[in-house]
PDB file of C-alpha atoms in Angstrom:
ATOM      1  CA  UNK P 178      23.040   4.563   6.306  1.00 30.00           C
ATOM      2  CA  UNK P 179      22.677   0.780   6.021  1.00 31.00           C
ATOM      3  CA  UNK P 180      25.079  -1.524   4.318  1.00 35.00           C
ATOM      4  CA  UNK P 181      24.166  -2.737   0.849  1.00 36.00           C
ATOM      5  CA  UNK P 182      24.843  -6.132   1.863  1.00 41.00           C
ATOM      6  CA  UNK P 183      25.448  -8.198   5.193  1.00 43.00           C
ATOM      7  CA  UNK P 184      27.950 -10.828   4.542  1.00 46.00           C
ATOM      8  CA  UNK P 185      27.713 -13.811   7.017  1.00 46.00           C
ATOM      9  CA  UNK P 186      31.031 -14.073   8.726  1.00 49.00           C
ATOM     10  CA  UNK P 187      30.276 -17.961   9.141  1.00 62.00           C
ATOM     11  CA  UNK P 188      30.327 -18.363   5.316  1.00 89.00           C
ATOM     12  CA  UNK P 189      33.551 -16.512   4.818  1.00 93.00           C
ATOM     13  CA  UNK P 190      36.770 -18.191   5.258  1.00 94.00           C
ATOM     14  CA  UNK P 191      39.996 -16.345   5.476  1.00 96.00           C
ATOM     15  CA  UNK P 192      43.076 -17.568   3.630  1.00 95.00           C
ATOM     16  CA  UNK P 193      45.253 -16.846   6.741  1.00 96.00           C
ATOM     17  CA  UNK P 194      45.440 -19.189   9.575  1.00 96.00           C
ATOM     18  CA  UNK P 195      45.362 -16.639  12.587  1.00 96.00           C
ATOM     19  CA  UNK P 196      46.770 -19.055  14.898  1.00 95.00           C
ATOM     20  CA  UNK P 197      49.998 -18.181  13.324  1.00 95.00           C
ATOM     21  CA  UNK P 198      49.827 -14.675  14.863  1.00 97.00           C
ATOM     22  CA  UNK P 199      52.255 -14.151  17.682  1.00 96.00           C
ATOM     23  CA  UNK P 200      53.250 -11.076  19.726  1.00 96.00           C
ATOM     24  CA  UNK P 201      56.797  -9.970  20.964  1.00 95.00           C
ATOM     25  CA  UNK P 202      55.673  -6.871  22.939  1.00 94.00           C
ATOM     26  CA  UNK P 203      53.723  -4.792  21.048  1.00 95.00           C
ATOM     27  CA  UNK P 204      55.103  -6.128  17.721  1.00 97.00           C
ATOM     28  CA  UNK P 205      52.650  -8.476  15.914  1.00 98.00           C
ATOM     29  CA  UNK P 206      53.949 -11.020  13.691  1.00 97.00           C
ATOM     30  CA  UNK P 207      52.584 -13.654  11.067  1.00 97.00           C
ATOM     31  CA  UNK P 208      54.833 -16.224   9.501  1.00 93.00           C
ATOM     32  CA  UNK P 209      54.797 -19.198   7.293  1.00 90.00           C
ATOM     33  CA  UNK P 210      57.377 -21.535   5.940  1.00 84.00           C
ATOM     34  CA  UNK P 211      58.591 -18.991   3.155  1.00 85.00           C
ATOM     35  CA  UNK P 212      57.350 -15.654   4.067  1.00 90.00           C
ATOM     36  CA  UNK P 213      56.909 -13.353   7.118  1.00 95.00           C
ATOM     37  CA  UNK P 214      54.881 -10.318   7.842  1.00 98.00           C
ATOM     38  CA  UNK P 215      56.036  -6.645   7.879  1.00 98.00           C
ATOM     39  CA  UNK P 216      55.595  -4.374  10.853  1.00 98.00           C
ATOM     40  CA  UNK P 217      54.688  -0.650  10.642  1.00 98.00           C
ATOM     41  CA  UNK P 218      52.931   2.523  11.886  1.00 98.00           C
ATOM     42  CA  UNK P 219      50.879   5.095  10.311  1.00 98.00           C
ATOM     43  CA  UNK P 220      51.397   8.874  11.257  1.00 98.00           C
ATOM     44  CA  UNK P 221      50.028  12.457  10.494  1.00 98.00           C
ATOM     45  CA  UNK P 222      50.743  15.837  12.042  1.00 98.00           C
ATOM     46  CA  UNK P 223      48.872  14.623  15.223  1.00 98.00           C
ATOM     47  CA  UNK P 224      52.223  12.868  16.097  1.00 98.00           C
ATOM     48  CA  UNK P 225      54.074  16.206  16.026  1.00 98.00           C
ATOM     49  CA  UNK P 226      57.733  16.120  15.474  1.00 98.00           C
ATOM     50  CA  UNK P 227      59.131  12.617  14.925  1.00 98.00           C
ATOM     51  CA  UNK P 228      62.742  11.429  15.339  1.00 98.00           C
ATOM     52  CA  UNK P 229      62.648   8.952  12.537  1.00 98.00           C
ATOM     53  CA  UNK P 230      66.282   7.622  13.429  1.00 98.00           C
ATOM     54  CA  UNK P 231      64.865   6.636  16.759  1.00 98.00           C
ATOM     55  CA  UNK P 232      61.719   5.165  15.122  1.00 98.00           C
ATOM     56  CA  UNK P 233      64.082   2.733  13.134  1.00 98.00           C
ATOM     57  CA  UNK P 234      65.802   1.411  16.317  1.00 98.00           C
ATOM     58  CA  UNK P 235      62.512  -0.122  17.189  1.00 97.00           C
ATOM     59  CA  UNK P 236      62.852  -2.247  13.890  1.00 96.00           C
ATOM     60  CA  UNK P 237      59.778  -0.649  12.392  1.00 98.00           C
ATOM     61  CA  UNK P 238      59.858  -1.728   8.735  1.00 98.00           C
ATOM     62  CA  UNK P 239      57.084   0.514   7.056  1.00 98.00           C
ATOM     63  CA  UNK P 240      55.320   3.689   7.729  1.00 98.00           C
ATOM     64  CA  UNK P 241      52.045   5.233   5.982  1.00 98.00           C
ATOM     65  CA  UNK P 242      52.377   9.071   6.184  1.00 98.00           C
ATOM     66  CA  UNK P 243      49.327  11.285   5.748  1.00 98.00           C
ATOM     67  CA  UNK P 244      49.364  12.989   2.467  1.00 99.00           C
ATOM     68  CA  UNK P 245      46.614  15.548   3.318  1.00 98.00           C
ATOM     69  CA  UNK P 246      42.834  15.660   3.515  1.00 98.00           C
ATOM     70  CA  UNK P 247      39.782  17.340   2.389  1.00 98.00           C
ATOM     71  CA  UNK P 248      38.024  19.711   5.009  1.00 97.00           C
ATOM     72  CA  UNK P 249      34.675  18.011   6.329  1.00 97.00           C
ATOM     73  CA  UNK P 250      32.600  21.182   5.984  1.00 97.00           C
ATOM     74  CA  UNK P 251      34.140  23.627   3.391  1.00 96.00           C
ATOM     75  CA  UNK P 252      35.573  20.772   1.428  1.00 97.00           C
ATOM     76  CA  UNK P 253      39.234  22.634   0.866  1.00 98.00           C
ATOM     77  CA  UNK P 254      42.158  20.274   0.023  1.00 98.00           C
ATOM     78  CA  UNK P 255      44.774  20.676   2.488  1.00 98.00           C
ATOM     79  CA  UNK P 256      48.390  19.034   2.867  1.00 98.00           C
ATOM     80  CA  UNK P 257      49.298  17.563   6.265  1.00 98.00           C
ATOM     81  CA  UNK P 258      51.690  19.918   8.035  1.00 98.00           C
ATOM     82  CA  UNK P 259      54.280  17.067   8.815  1.00 98.00           C
ATOM     83  CA  UNK P 260      53.924  15.333   5.398  1.00 98.00           C
ATOM     84  CA  UNK P 261      57.161  16.356   3.657  1.00 98.00           C
ATOM     85  CA  UNK P 262      59.363  15.871   6.786  1.00 98.00           C
ATOM     86  CA  UNK P 263      57.765  12.566   7.524  1.00 98.00           C
ATOM     87  CA  UNK P 264      57.816  11.339   3.958  1.00 98.00           C
ATOM     88  CA  UNK P 265      61.764  12.256   3.843  1.00 98.00           C
ATOM     89  CA  UNK P 266      62.475  11.182   7.211  1.00 98.00           C
ATOM     90  CA  UNK P 267      61.012   7.814   6.859  1.00 98.00           C
ATOM     91  CA  UNK P 268      63.101   7.343   3.776  1.00 97.00           C
ATOM     92  CA  UNK P 269      66.249   8.511   5.375  1.00 98.00           C
ATOM     93  CA  UNK P 270      65.487   5.965   8.199  1.00 98.00           C
ATOM     94  CA  UNK P 271      65.474   3.362   5.790  1.00 98.00           C
ATOM     95  CA  UNK P 272      61.646   2.588   6.414  1.00 98.00           C
ATOM     96  CA  UNK P 273      59.542   1.698   3.676  1.00 98.00           C
ATOM     97  CA  UNK P 274      57.031   4.550   3.071  1.00 98.00           C
ATOM     98  CA  UNK P 275      53.662   4.875   1.832  1.00 98.00           C
ATOM     99  CA  UNK P 276      51.013   7.401   2.075  1.00 98.00           C
ATOM    100  CA  UNK P 277      47.115   7.942   2.804  1.00 98.00           C
ATOM    101  CA  UNK P 278      44.757  10.582   1.648  1.00 98.00           C
ATOM    102  CA  UNK P 279      41.852  11.304   4.142  1.00 98.00           C
ATOM    103  CA  UNK P 280      38.836  12.045   1.727  1.00 98.00           C
ATOM    104  CA  UNK P 281      35.796  13.869   2.178  1.00 98.00           C
ATOM    105  CA  UNK P 282      34.702  13.689  -1.574  1.00 98.00           C
ATOM    106  CA  UNK P 283      31.124  13.845  -2.326  1.00 98.00           C
ATOM    107  CA  UNK P 284      31.462  12.864  -5.797  1.00 98.00           C
ATOM    108  CA  UNK P 285      33.771  11.128  -8.409  1.00 98.00           C
ATOM    109  CA  UNK P 286      34.887  14.622  -9.658  1.00 98.00           C
ATOM    110  CA  UNK P 287      36.146  15.363  -6.126  1.00 98.00           C
ATOM    111  CA  UNK P 288      37.488  11.923  -5.545  1.00 98.00           C
ATOM    112  CA  UNK P 289      39.499  12.499  -8.971  1.00 98.00           C
ATOM    113  CA  UNK P 290      40.696  15.739  -7.618  1.00 98.00           C
ATOM    114  CA  UNK P 291      41.930  14.237  -4.298  1.00 98.00           C
ATOM    115  CA  UNK P 292      43.870  11.854  -6.228  1.00 98.00           C
ATOM    116  CA  UNK P 293      45.731  13.998  -8.504  1.00 98.00           C
ATOM    117  CA  UNK P 294      46.320  16.581  -5.381  1.00 98.00           C
ATOM    118  CA  UNK P 295      47.746  13.615  -3.465  1.00 98.00           C
ATOM    119  CA  UNK P 296      49.945  12.502  -6.358  1.00 98.00           C
ATOM    120  CA  UNK P 297      51.363  16.009  -6.663  1.00 98.00           C
ATOM    121  CA  UNK P 298      52.485  16.313  -3.034  1.00 98.00           C
ATOM    122  CA  UNK P 299      53.924  12.623  -3.533  1.00 98.00           C
ATOM    123  CA  UNK P 300      55.884  13.682  -6.417  1.00 98.00           C
ATOM    124  CA  UNK P 301      57.160  16.770  -4.695  1.00 98.00           C
ATOM    125  CA  UNK P 302      58.450  14.582  -1.780  1.00 98.00           C
ATOM    126  CA  UNK P 303      60.167  12.217  -4.162  1.00 98.00           C
ATOM    127  CA  UNK P 304      62.007  15.093  -5.630  1.00 98.00           C
ATOM    128  CA  UNK P 305      63.144  16.004  -1.977  1.00 98.00           C
ATOM    129  CA  UNK P 306      64.362  12.463  -1.566  1.00 97.00           C
ATOM    130  CA  UNK P 307      61.313  10.265  -0.371  1.00 98.00           C
ATOM    131  CA  UNK P 308      59.936   7.145  -2.120  1.00 97.00           C
ATOM    132  CA  UNK P 309      56.520   5.829  -2.078  1.00 98.00           C
ATOM    133  CA  UNK P 310      55.085   2.058  -2.529  1.00 97.00           C
ATOM    134  CA  UNK P 311      51.661   2.576  -2.089  1.00 98.00           C
ATOM    135  CA  UNK P 312      48.861   5.213  -1.390  1.00 98.00           C
ATOM    136  CA  UNK P 313      45.647   4.594   0.518  1.00 98.00           C
ATOM    137  CA  UNK P 314      42.285   5.873   0.135  1.00 98.00           C
ATOM    138  CA  UNK P 315      40.629   6.879   3.478  1.00 98.00           C
ATOM    139  CA  UNK P 316      37.216   7.718   3.783  1.00 98.00           C
ATOM    140  CA  UNK P 317      35.242   7.885   7.083  1.00 96.00           C
ATOM    141  CA  UNK P 318      32.274   9.688   8.531  1.00 95.00           C
ATOM    142  CA  UNK P 319      33.452  12.392  10.937  1.00 95.00           C
ATOM    143  CA  UNK P 320      31.654  13.614  14.188  1.00 94.00           C
ATOM    144  CA  UNK P 321      31.572  17.270  12.800  1.00 94.00           C
ATOM    145  CA  UNK P 322      28.370  19.272  12.555  1.00 95.00           C
ATOM    146  CA  UNK P 323      27.589  20.011   8.961  1.00 95.00           C
ATOM    147  CA  UNK P 324      29.969  17.274   7.555  1.00 96.00           C
ATOM    148  CA  UNK P 325      29.416  17.154   3.825  1.00 96.00           C
ATOM    149  CA  UNK P 326      30.198  13.649   3.244  1.00 97.00           C
ATOM    150  CA  UNK P 327      28.575  11.815   6.017  1.00 95.00           C
ATOM    151  CA  UNK P 328      25.512  10.922   4.169  1.00 93.00           C
ATOM    152  CA  UNK P 329      26.946   9.649   0.855  1.00 97.00           C
ATOM    153  CA  UNK P 330      25.045   6.640  -0.484  1.00 98.00           C
ATOM    154  CA  UNK P 331      26.915   3.407  -0.801  1.00 98.00           C
ATOM    155  CA  UNK P 332      26.976   3.317  -4.302  1.00 98.00           C
ATOM    156  CA  UNK P 333      28.478   6.820  -4.297  1.00 98.00           C
ATOM    157  CA  UNK P 334      31.056   5.954  -1.741  1.00 98.00           C
ATOM    158  CA  UNK P 335      32.073   2.866  -3.806  1.00 98.00           C
ATOM    159  CA  UNK P 336      32.161   5.060  -7.226  1.00 98.00           C
ATOM    160  CA  UNK P 337      34.434   7.620  -5.342  1.00 98.00           C
ATOM    161  CA  UNK P 338      36.901   4.864  -4.007  1.00 98.00           C
ATOM    162  CA  UNK P 339      37.311   3.347  -7.234  1.00 98.00           C
ATOM    163  CA  UNK P 340      37.805   6.663  -9.152  1.00 98.00           C
ATOM    164  CA  UNK P 341      40.429   7.713  -6.637  1.00 99.00           C
ATOM    165  CA  UNK P 342      42.299   3.952  -6.782  1.00 98.00           C
ATOM    166  CA  UNK P 343      42.236   3.893 -10.471  1.00 98.00           C
ATOM    167  CA  UNK P 344      44.013   7.047 -10.905  1.00 98.00           C
ATOM    168  CA  UNK P 345      46.937   5.948  -8.227  1.00 98.00           C
ATOM    169  CA  UNK P 346      47.181   2.727  -9.934  1.00 98.00           C
ATOM    170  CA  UNK P 347      47.654   4.608 -13.362  1.00 98.00           C
ATOM    171  CA  UNK P 348      50.349   6.766 -11.828  1.00 98.00           C
ATOM    172  CA  UNK P 349      52.344   3.594 -10.828  1.00 98.00           C
ATOM    173  CA  UNK P 350      51.582   3.335  -7.372  1.00 98.00           C
ATOM    174  CA  UNK P 351      50.004   0.652  -5.288  1.00 98.00           C
ATOM    175  CA  UNK P 352      46.488   1.631  -4.341  1.00 98.00           C
ATOM    176  CA  UNK P 353      44.767   0.496  -1.098  1.00 98.00           C
ATOM    177  CA  UNK P 354      41.248   1.097   0.484  1.00 98.00           C
ATOM    178  CA  UNK P 355      41.549   2.092   4.287  1.00 98.00           C
ATOM    179  CA  UNK P 356      38.528   1.496   6.831  1.00 98.00           C
ATOM    180  CA  UNK P 357      37.229  -0.304   9.659  1.00 98.00           C
ATOM    181  CA  UNK P 358      34.411  -3.048   8.980  1.00 97.00           C
ATOM    182  CA  UNK P 359      31.493  -0.476   9.396  1.00 96.00           C
ATOM    183  CA  UNK P 360      33.234   1.893   6.377  1.00 96.00           C
ATOM    184  CA  UNK P 361      34.211  -1.033   4.160  1.00 98.00           C
ATOM    185  CA  UNK P 362      30.855  -2.887   4.196  1.00 97.00           C
ATOM    186  CA  UNK P 363      29.229   0.125   2.922  1.00 97.00           C
ATOM    187  CA  UNK P 364      31.419  -0.628  -0.466  1.00 98.00           C
ATOM    188  CA  UNK P 365      30.095  -2.761  -2.974  1.00 97.00           C
ATOM    189  CA  UNK P 366      31.721  -6.271  -2.979  1.00 96.00           C
ATOM    190  CA  UNK P 367      33.094  -5.459  -6.367  1.00 97.00           C
ATOM    191  CA  UNK P 368      34.892  -2.369  -4.968  1.00 98.00           C
ATOM    192  CA  UNK P 369      36.494  -4.301  -1.987  1.00 97.00           C
ATOM    193  CA  UNK P 370      37.729  -6.957  -4.498  1.00 96.00           C
ATOM    194  CA  UNK P 371      39.224  -4.474  -6.905  1.00 97.00           C
ATOM    195  CA  UNK P 372      42.058  -3.271  -4.572  1.00 98.00           C
ATOM    196  CA  UNK P 373      44.069  -4.603  -1.475  1.00 98.00           C
ATOM    197  CA  UNK P 374      42.490  -3.559   1.745  1.00 98.00           C
ATOM    198  CA  UNK P 375      43.934  -2.140   4.795  1.00 98.00           C
ATOM    199  CA  UNK P 376      41.793  -3.155   7.807  1.00 98.00           C
ATOM    200  CA  UNK P 377      41.326  -1.279  11.138  1.00 98.00           C
ATOM    201  CA  UNK P 378      40.008  -3.294  14.139  1.00 98.00           C
ATOM    202  CA  UNK P 379      41.438  -2.917  17.660  1.00 98.00           C
ATOM    203  CA  UNK P 380      41.439  -5.015  20.994  1.00 95.00           C
ATOM    204  CA  UNK P 381      40.788  -8.271  19.299  1.00 97.00           C
ATOM    205  CA  UNK P 382      42.905 -11.542  19.301  1.00 95.00           C
ATOM    206  CA  UNK P 383      42.364 -11.873  15.509  1.00 96.00           C
ATOM    207  CA  UNK P 384      40.503  -9.818  12.818  1.00 97.00           C
ATOM    208  CA  UNK P 385      36.945 -10.427  12.416  1.00 97.00           C
ATOM    209  CA  UNK P 386      36.463  -8.828   8.874  1.00 97.00           C
ATOM    210  CA  UNK P 387      34.261 -10.956   6.661  1.00 96.00           C
ATOM    211  CA  UNK P 388      36.495 -10.303   3.502  1.00 97.00           C
ATOM    212  CA  UNK P 389      40.237 -10.403   2.696  1.00 97.00           C
ATOM    213  CA  UNK P 390      42.526  -7.739   3.434  1.00 98.00           C
ATOM    214  CA  UNK P 391      46.351  -7.123   3.071  1.00 98.00           C
ATOM    215  CA  UNK P 392      47.223  -4.773   5.973  1.00 98.00           C
ATOM    216  CA  UNK P 393      45.716  -5.107   9.717  1.00 98.00           C
ATOM    217  CA  UNK P 394      45.813  -1.965  11.766  1.00 98.00           C
ATOM    218  CA  UNK P 395      45.466  -3.762  15.018  1.00 98.00           C
ATOM    219  CA  UNK P 396      46.132  -0.928  17.658  1.00 98.00           C
ATOM    220  CA  UNK P 397      45.624   2.720  17.943  1.00 98.00           C
ATOM    221  CA  UNK P 398      47.812   2.973  21.159  1.00 98.00           C
ATOM    222  CA  UNK P 399      51.436   1.809  20.270  1.00 98.00           C
ATOM    223  CA  UNK P 400      54.478   3.372  21.735  1.00 98.00           C
ATOM    224  CA  UNK P 401      57.647   3.739  19.287  1.00 98.00           C
ATOM    225  CA  UNK P 402      60.967   5.423  20.167  1.00 98.00           C
ATOM    226  CA  UNK P 403      61.179   8.912  18.662  1.00 98.00           C
ATOM    227  CA  UNK P 404      57.072   9.407  18.935  1.00 98.00           C
ATOM    228  CA  UNK P 405      55.829  11.425  21.905  1.00 98.00           C
ATOM    229  CA  UNK P 406      52.224  10.277  21.286  1.00 98.00           C
ATOM    230  CA  UNK P 407      50.381   7.078  21.055  1.00 98.00           C
ATOM    231  CA  UNK P 408      50.704   5.672  17.378  1.00 98.00           C
ATOM    232  CA  UNK P 409      48.565   3.232  15.234  1.00 98.00           C
ATOM    233  CA  UNK P 410      50.440  -0.342  14.639  1.00 98.00           C
ATOM    234  CA  UNK P 411      50.261  -2.333  11.395  1.00 98.00           C
ATOM    235  CA  UNK P 412      50.901  -5.565  10.311  1.00 98.00           C
ATOM    236  CA  UNK P 413      51.557  -6.197   6.572  1.00 98.00           C
ATOM    237  CA  UNK P 414      50.654  -9.641   5.715  1.00 98.00           C
ATOM    238  CA  UNK P 415      52.464 -11.932   3.520  1.00 95.00           C
ATOM    239  CA  UNK P 416      50.876 -13.006   0.274  1.00 89.00           C
ATOM    240  CA  UNK P 417      47.921 -15.310   1.009  1.00 84.00           C
ATOM    241  CA  UNK P 418      48.490 -19.124   0.251  1.00 78.00           C
TER     242      UNK P 418
END
């Protein structure tokens, strides 16, 4: 599937001055006169058992935990095996917690179902002591034979995204749209501008997105105390000037 538009990066000017980015070991920081970024991770059952107090010793400030997913072929909804323990564990470690849902919705009805499913899991976690700031919509093509959502039109993907995010916002949480450049450029411009973007791009000195974003997932190979596997690293930028 091609993109509905092909923004020329030469005509886009980021509101951020990427010359302000600096590394302290694996930690990436962006600071201006009166504000600074936050540093965080995102995790799922693939990180296995996490020692959240140990994670906190690395000065991790926020964490996205996977809430669940829709199956790529059969389309069943499922809760991440580690969702509850990660949500509660991060909260008890005083790490600002958000969630994300891996969507394979093929239409707006399924996107709506996913949003309400995600909210129900979040509410159960909050009863157990968790607290959520934001919930992100993550739709990606998958390398699985018979994947049901790989050939969505860009228009349908945009409609699904807005449907999910609207429900999350109405429930009182900050909605986000996650993806890499290829994924996000499938969305129409109005959809990308409707909600904050969580942008994934690795192994570059500065991001190359031809659109604004709030969070940059800049590595998928971080090493954090308390986590036995590699983990994604993210920078949550201060408000744009």
